Coordinates of C-alpha atoms and ligand atoms in Angstrom, one line a residue:
M1 CA 97.9 107.0 102.3
S2 CA 95.6 104.0 102.8
N3 CA 96.2 102.0 106.0
D4 CA 97.5 99.1 103.9
A5 CA 100.1 101.2 102.2
P6 CA 103.5 100.6 103.8
L7 CA 104.9 103.3 106.1
L8 CA 108.4 101.8 105.9
Q9 CA 109.5 99.5 103.1
V10 CA 113.0 98.1 103.2
T11 CA 114.2 96.0 100.3
G12 CA 117.5 94.1 100.0
L13 CA 119.3 96.1 102.7
R14 CA 123.0 95.4 103.2
K15 CA 125.5 96.8 105.6
H16 CA 129.1 95.7 105.3
F17 CA 132.0 97.1 107.3
I18 CA 135.5 96.9 105.9
M19 CA 138.3 96.4 108.4
R20 CA 142.0 96.7 107.6
Q21 CA 144.4 95.1 110.0
G22 CA 148.1 94.4 110.2
F23 CA 151.4 96.3 109.4
P24 CA 153.3 96.7 107.1
T25 CA 151.0 94.5 105.0
S26 CA 147.4 95.0 105.9
R27 CA 144.7 92.5 105.5
T28 CA 141.2 93.5 104.5
T29 CA 138.2 91.8 106.2
I30 CA 134.6 92.4 105.2
I31 CA 132.1 92.2 108.1
R32 CA 128.7 91.3 106.6
A33 CA 126.6 92.6 109.4
V34 CA 123.4 92.9 107.4
E35 CA 122.7 90.8 104.2
D36 CA 119.6 91.3 102.0
V37 CA 117.1 92.3 104.6
S38 CA 113.6 93.2 103.4
L39 CA 110.9 94.3 105.8
T40 CA 107.6 96.2 105.7
I41 CA 105.9 98.2 108.5
R42 CA 102.4 99.6 108.1
P43 CA 101.0 102.6 109.8
G44 CA 100.3 101.9 113.5
E45 CA 101.9 98.4 113.3
A46 CA 104.5 97.1 115.7
V47 CA 107.1 94.8 114.2
G48 CA 109.7 93.0 116.4
L49 CA 113.2 92.3 115.1
V50 CA 114.7 89.6 117.2
G51 CA 117.8 87.4 117.4
E52 CA 120.9 86.8 119.6
S53 CA 123.3 89.6 120.1
G54 CA 125.6 90.0 117.1
C55 CA 122.9 88.9 114.6
G56 CA 122.8 92.4 113.1
K57 CA 119.4 93.6 114.2
S58 CA 120.6 96.9 115.7
T59 CA 122.8 97.6 112.7
A60 CA 119.9 96.9 110.4
A61 CA 117.7 99.3 112.4
R62 CA 120.3 102.0 112.3
A63 CA 120.8 101.6 108.6
M64 CA 117.1 101.9 107.9
L65 CA 117.2 105.3 109.6
R66 CA 120.4 106.2 107.9
L67 CA 122.1 106.7 111.2
I68 CA 124.7 104.6 109.4
E69 CA 124.9 104.6 105.6
P70 CA 123.8 101.2 104.1
T71 CA 126.1 99.5 101.6
A72 CA 123.1 98.6 99.4
G73 CA 119.4 98.3 99.3
R74 CA 116.4 100.5 99.3
V75 CA 114.5 102.1 102.1
R76 CA 111.2 104.0 101.4
F77 CA 109.3 105.9 104.0
K78 CA 105.7 106.7 102.9
G79 CA 107.0 106.1 99.3
Q80 CA 109.9 108.5 99.6
D81 CA 113.4 107.1 99.0
V82 CA 115.3 107.6 102.3
L83 CA 118.7 106.7 101.0
T84 CA 118.8 109.3 98.3
A85 CA 116.9 112.0 100.2
R86 CA 118.9 115.3 100.8
G87 CA 118.3 118.6 102.5
D88 CA 114.8 119.4 103.6
A89 CA 113.3 116.1 102.3
L90 CA 115.8 114.1 104.5
K91 CA 115.1 116.4 107.4
T92 CA 111.3 115.7 107.1
I93 CA 111.9 112.0 106.9
R94 CA 114.2 112.1 109.9
R95 CA 111.5 113.9 111.9
K96 CA 109.0 111.3 111.2
M97 CA 111.2 108.3 112.1
Q98 CA 112.6 108.7 115.6
M99 CA 114.8 106.3 117.6
V100 CA 114.7 105.3 121.3
F101 CA 118.0 103.9 122.4
Q102 CA 118.9 101.1 124.8
D103 CA 121.0 103.3 127.1
P104 CA 119.1 106.6 127.7
Y105 CA 122.0 108.1 129.6
S106 CA 124.5 107.9 126.8
S107 CA 121.9 109.4 124.4
L108 CA 121.4 112.5 126.6
N109 CA 124.0 115.2 126.9
P110 CA 125.0 115.3 130.6
R111 CA 125.6 119.1 130.4
Q112 CA 122.3 119.9 128.8
T113 CA 119.1 120.4 130.9
I114 CA 116.1 118.2 130.1
G115 CA 114.2 121.3 128.8
S116 CA 117.0 122.1 126.4
A117 CA 117.2 118.5 125.2
L118 CA 113.5 118.5 124.5
M119 CA 113.3 122.0 122.9
E120 CA 116.3 121.5 120.6
P121 CA 114.6 119.1 118.1
M122 CA 111.5 121.4 118.0
R123 CA 113.8 124.3 117.1
V124 CA 115.7 122.3 114.5
H125 CA 112.4 121.2 112.8
H126 CA 110.8 124.6 113.1
I127 CA 108.0 123.3 115.3
A128 CA 108.3 125.8 118.1
T129 CA 110.7 128.1 119.9
G130 CA 110.9 130.0 123.2
A131 CA 108.0 129.9 125.6
Q132 CA 105.9 127.9 123.2
A133 CA 108.6 125.2 122.9
R134 CA 108.9 125.1 126.7
A135 CA 105.2 124.7 127.2
R136 CA 105.2 121.8 124.6
A137 CA 108.2 120.2 126.4
A138 CA 106.4 120.4 129.7
A139 CA 103.3 118.8 128.1
Q140 CA 105.5 116.1 126.6
L141 CA 107.0 115.3 130.0
D142 CA 103.5 115.0 131.4
E143 CA 102.6 112.6 128.7
V144 CA 105.4 110.3 129.8
G145 CA 104.7 110.6 133.5
L146 CA 107.3 113.2 134.5
P147 CA 106.7 116.5 136.3
A148 CA 107.3 119.9 134.5
N149 CA 110.0 120.8 137.0
A150 CA 112.2 118.1 135.3
L151 CA 112.8 120.7 132.5
D152 CA 115.4 122.6 134.6
R153 CA 117.2 119.5 135.8
Y154 CA 120.1 117.4 134.4
P155 CA 120.2 113.8 133.2
H156 CA 122.2 112.6 136.3
E157 CA 119.4 113.6 138.6
F158 CA 117.1 110.9 137.2
S159 CA 116.9 107.1 137.6
G160 CA 117.3 104.8 134.6
G161 CA 113.6 104.4 134.1
Q162 CA 113.0 108.2 134.2
R163 CA 115.9 108.8 131.7
Q164 CA 114.3 106.4 129.4
R165 CA 111.0 108.3 129.7
I166 CA 112.9 111.5 128.9
G167 CA 114.4 109.7 125.8
I168 CA 110.9 108.8 124.7
A169 CA 109.6 112.3 125.4
R170 CA 112.4 113.7 123.2
A171 CA 111.5 111.4 120.4
L172 CA 107.9 112.4 120.6
T173 CA 108.5 116.2 120.5
V174 CA 108.8 116.1 116.7
E175 CA 105.6 114.1 116.3
P176 CA 107.0 111.0 114.6
E177 CA 105.0 108.3 112.9
L178 CA 107.5 105.5 113.4
I179 CA 109.6 104.8 116.5
V180 CA 112.6 102.5 116.2
A181 CA 113.1 101.3 119.7
D182 CA 116.5 99.5 120.1
E183 CA 116.3 97.2 123.2
P184 CA 114.4 100.1 125.0
V185 CA 114.0 98.3 128.3
S186 CA 116.9 95.8 128.5
A187 CA 119.1 98.1 130.5
L188 CA 116.4 98.7 133.1
D189 CA 115.5 96.9 136.3
V190 CA 112.7 94.3 135.8
S191 CA 110.1 96.3 137.8
V192 CA 110.9 99.4 135.7
Q193 CA 110.8 97.5 132.4
A194 CA 107.1 96.8 132.8
Q195 CA 106.3 100.5 133.5
V196 CA 108.2 101.7 130.4
L197 CA 106.6 99.0 128.2
L198 CA 103.2 100.0 129.4
L199 CA 104.0 103.6 128.6
L200 CA 105.2 102.7 125.1
R201 CA 102.0 100.7 124.5
E202 CA 99.8 103.5 125.7
L203 CA 101.6 106.0 123.4
R204 CA 101.3 103.6 120.5
T205 CA 97.5 103.4 121.0
R206 CA 97.0 107.0 121.7
R207 CA 99.1 108.4 118.9
G208 CA 98.7 105.6 116.3
L209 CA 102.5 105.1 116.2
A210 CA 104.2 102.4 114.3
F211 CA 107.2 100.6 115.9
L212 CA 110.2 98.7 114.9
F213 CA 111.0 97.0 118.2
V214 CA 114.5 95.5 118.3
S215 CA 114.9 93.0 121.1
H216 CA 116.5 89.8 122.2
D217 CA 113.5 89.2 124.6
L218 CA 110.8 87.1 122.9
S219 CA 108.3 87.6 125.8
V220 CA 108.5 91.4 125.4
V221 CA 108.1 91.1 121.6
R222 CA 105.2 88.7 122.0
W223 CA 103.4 91.2 124.3
F224 CA 104.2 94.4 122.3
C225 CA 104.3 93.5 118.6
D226 CA 101.9 92.4 115.9
R227 CA 104.5 90.8 113.7
V228 CA 108.0 89.5 114.2
A229 CA 111.1 89.0 112.0
V230 CA 113.8 86.6 113.3
M231 CA 117.4 87.5 112.3
Y232 CA 120.3 85.2 112.1
L233 CA 123.8 86.4 111.1
G234 CA 122.5 89.4 109.1
R235 CA 119.5 87.8 107.4
I236 CA 115.8 87.4 108.2
V237 CA 115.2 83.7 108.5
E238 CA 111.5 83.8 109.6
E239 CA 108.8 86.4 109.6
G240 CA 105.1 86.4 110.4
P241 CA 102.3 87.2 112.9
V242 CA 104.0 87.2 116.3
A243 CA 101.5 84.9 118.0
E244 CA 101.9 82.3 115.3
V245 CA 105.6 82.5 114.9
L246 CA 106.3 82.2 118.6
R247 CA 103.6 79.5 119.2
A248 CA 104.9 77.3 116.3
P249 CA 108.1 78.5 114.8
L250 CA 109.1 77.0 111.4
H251 CA 112.8 77.8 111.1
P252 CA 115.0 75.6 113.3
Y253 CA 116.8 78.7 114.7
A254 CA 113.5 80.5 115.6
N255 CA 112.5 77.3 117.3
M256 CA 115.8 77.2 119.2
L257 CA 115.3 80.8 120.3
R258 CA 111.7 80.1 121.4
E259 CA 112.8 77.0 123.4
A260 CA 115.5 79.0 125.2
S261 CA 113.2 81.9 126.0
P262 CA 112.2 81.9 129.7
E263 CA 108.7 80.4 130.1
P264 CA 106.6 82.3 132.7
D265 CA 104.8 79.2 133.8
P266 CA 107.3 77.0 135.8
A267 CA 105.2 73.9 135.1
R268 CA 105.9 74.4 131.4
R269 CA 109.6 75.2 131.7
G270 CA 112.1 72.8 130.1
K271 CA 115.0 71.5 132.1
L272 CA 117.7 73.2 130.2
P273 CA 118.0 76.1 127.7
R274 CA 118.4 74.5 124.4
I275 CA 120.6 77.0 122.6
I276 CA 123.3 75.0 120.8
G277 CA 126.6 76.6 119.9
E278 CA 127.3 80.2 119.3
I279 CA 126.5 82.6 116.5
P280 CA 129.5 82.5 114.0
S281 CA 131.4 85.7 113.1
A282 CA 130.0 87.9 110.4
A283 CA 133.6 88.2 109.1
A284 CA 133.6 84.6 108.1
P285 CA 130.0 83.4 107.8
P286 CA 129.4 79.7 107.0
T287 CA 128.6 78.9 103.4
G288 CA 125.0 78.1 102.3
C289 CA 122.6 78.5 105.2
A290 CA 124.6 80.3 107.9
F291 CA 122.8 78.3 110.5
H292 CA 123.9 74.9 109.1
P293 CA 126.7 74.2 111.6
R294 CA 124.2 74.5 114.5
C295 CA 121.2 72.9 112.8
M296 CA 120.0 69.4 113.8
G297 CA 118.1 69.1 110.6
A298 CA 120.8 70.2 108.1
M299 CA 120.9 68.5 104.7
Q300 CA 123.5 68.3 102.0
A301 CA 122.2 71.4 100.2
C302 CA 122.3 73.4 103.4
A303 CA 126.1 73.9 103.3
R304 CA 126.0 75.0 99.7
V305 CA 122.9 77.0 98.9
V306 CA 121.6 80.1 100.8
P307 CA 117.8 79.5 101.3
P308 CA 115.7 82.4 100.2
L309 CA 113.0 83.8 102.4
R310 CA 110.0 82.0 101.0
P311 CA 106.4 83.2 101.5
L312 CA 104.2 80.4 102.9
G313 CA 100.8 82.1 103.0
G314 CA 99.1 83.7 106.0
G315 CA 101.7 86.4 106.2
R316 CA 104.4 83.9 107.1
A317 CA 107.8 83.4 105.4
V318 CA 110.7 81.2 106.2
A319 CA 114.3 80.9 104.8
C320 CA 114.9 77.1 105.2
H321 CA 115.4 74.3 102.7
L322 CA 113.1 72.1 104.8
Y323 CA 110.2 74.1 103.3
D324 CA 111.4 73.8 99.7
P325 CA 109.9 70.6 98.4
A326 CA 112.5 70.3 95.6
V327 CA 115.5 70.5 97.9
A328 CA 113.9 68.4 100.6
A329 CA 113.0 65.6 98.0
A330 CA 116.6 65.6 96.7
N331 CA 118.1 64.8 100.1
Ligands
SF4_401 FE1 118.8 73.9 109.0 FE2 119.2 73.6 106.3 FE3 117.0 74.8 107.2 FE4 119.4 76.0 107.4 S1 118.3 75.5 105.5 S2 117.9 75.9 109.0 S3 120.7 74.2 107.9 S4 117.5 72.7 107.5

């Protein structure tokens, strides 16, 4: 596969949840958590998926891995269809796409030793068993900065940062090519966050790993990622090289997020965070552009027509009528 060929290609991904409430007459509500998401990740590339909580970014990431079944769309990993794969083909794809979770404690079995947690995936994927698997698990712990004697201990004996290192080690035991990291440091103390991020970046360089990095923290994404996709109420509203999107966002929502993101230099900090309003419910999304009730630049068309994600050149794309000359001229 050439380095330009996509590792992961997601097209038109949707995830709707159907809720039935009420008795004796039940009412059906459709939660449109993910709507028409398309995304490409190349080998070794780190792509950030950002947005406020509730925007659908974690659901989209899980649907890409088929940890939850998507409602519609297509997901290809190295050209193979992830959503129709079965049996050994699906097992191989799953091995190559691993997830690192936000809460490392809940992703580890409290009654299973660390050694057992690390050796199990190797056994399932026929990589190694017995003494060989144990030696590989010890080497894996060493790579994430933990001693080999951790193998015989239990998750509760470790700090949050150490547990996240164990979660990363477990993901690496099966030699993945893509790591989906879902808010991997947001549950950790600030001092520990930096250490875990440095570890992830070292691993990325050493192993040539690609990342889908799900986060609400723009400064972390700016530091870690090559490209970023900004999500709002289930849709990608802006995408592009991370430095350019965060320096000069085009979409009014991406701009609002950037303005509200903590500025490390106190001299450049604004007086107030400029997040206006709250993200609406995915059960009753606004018509047209879902951001229109919060948008200072909304035009007539915004409440009626969903703006498509429009490529603008230079790898950037934006879903906003302000960048559609025909719509902007008619208003
Ligand atoms: Fe604002 Fe309209 Fe652009 Fe939506 S499409 S972000 S409402 S200007």
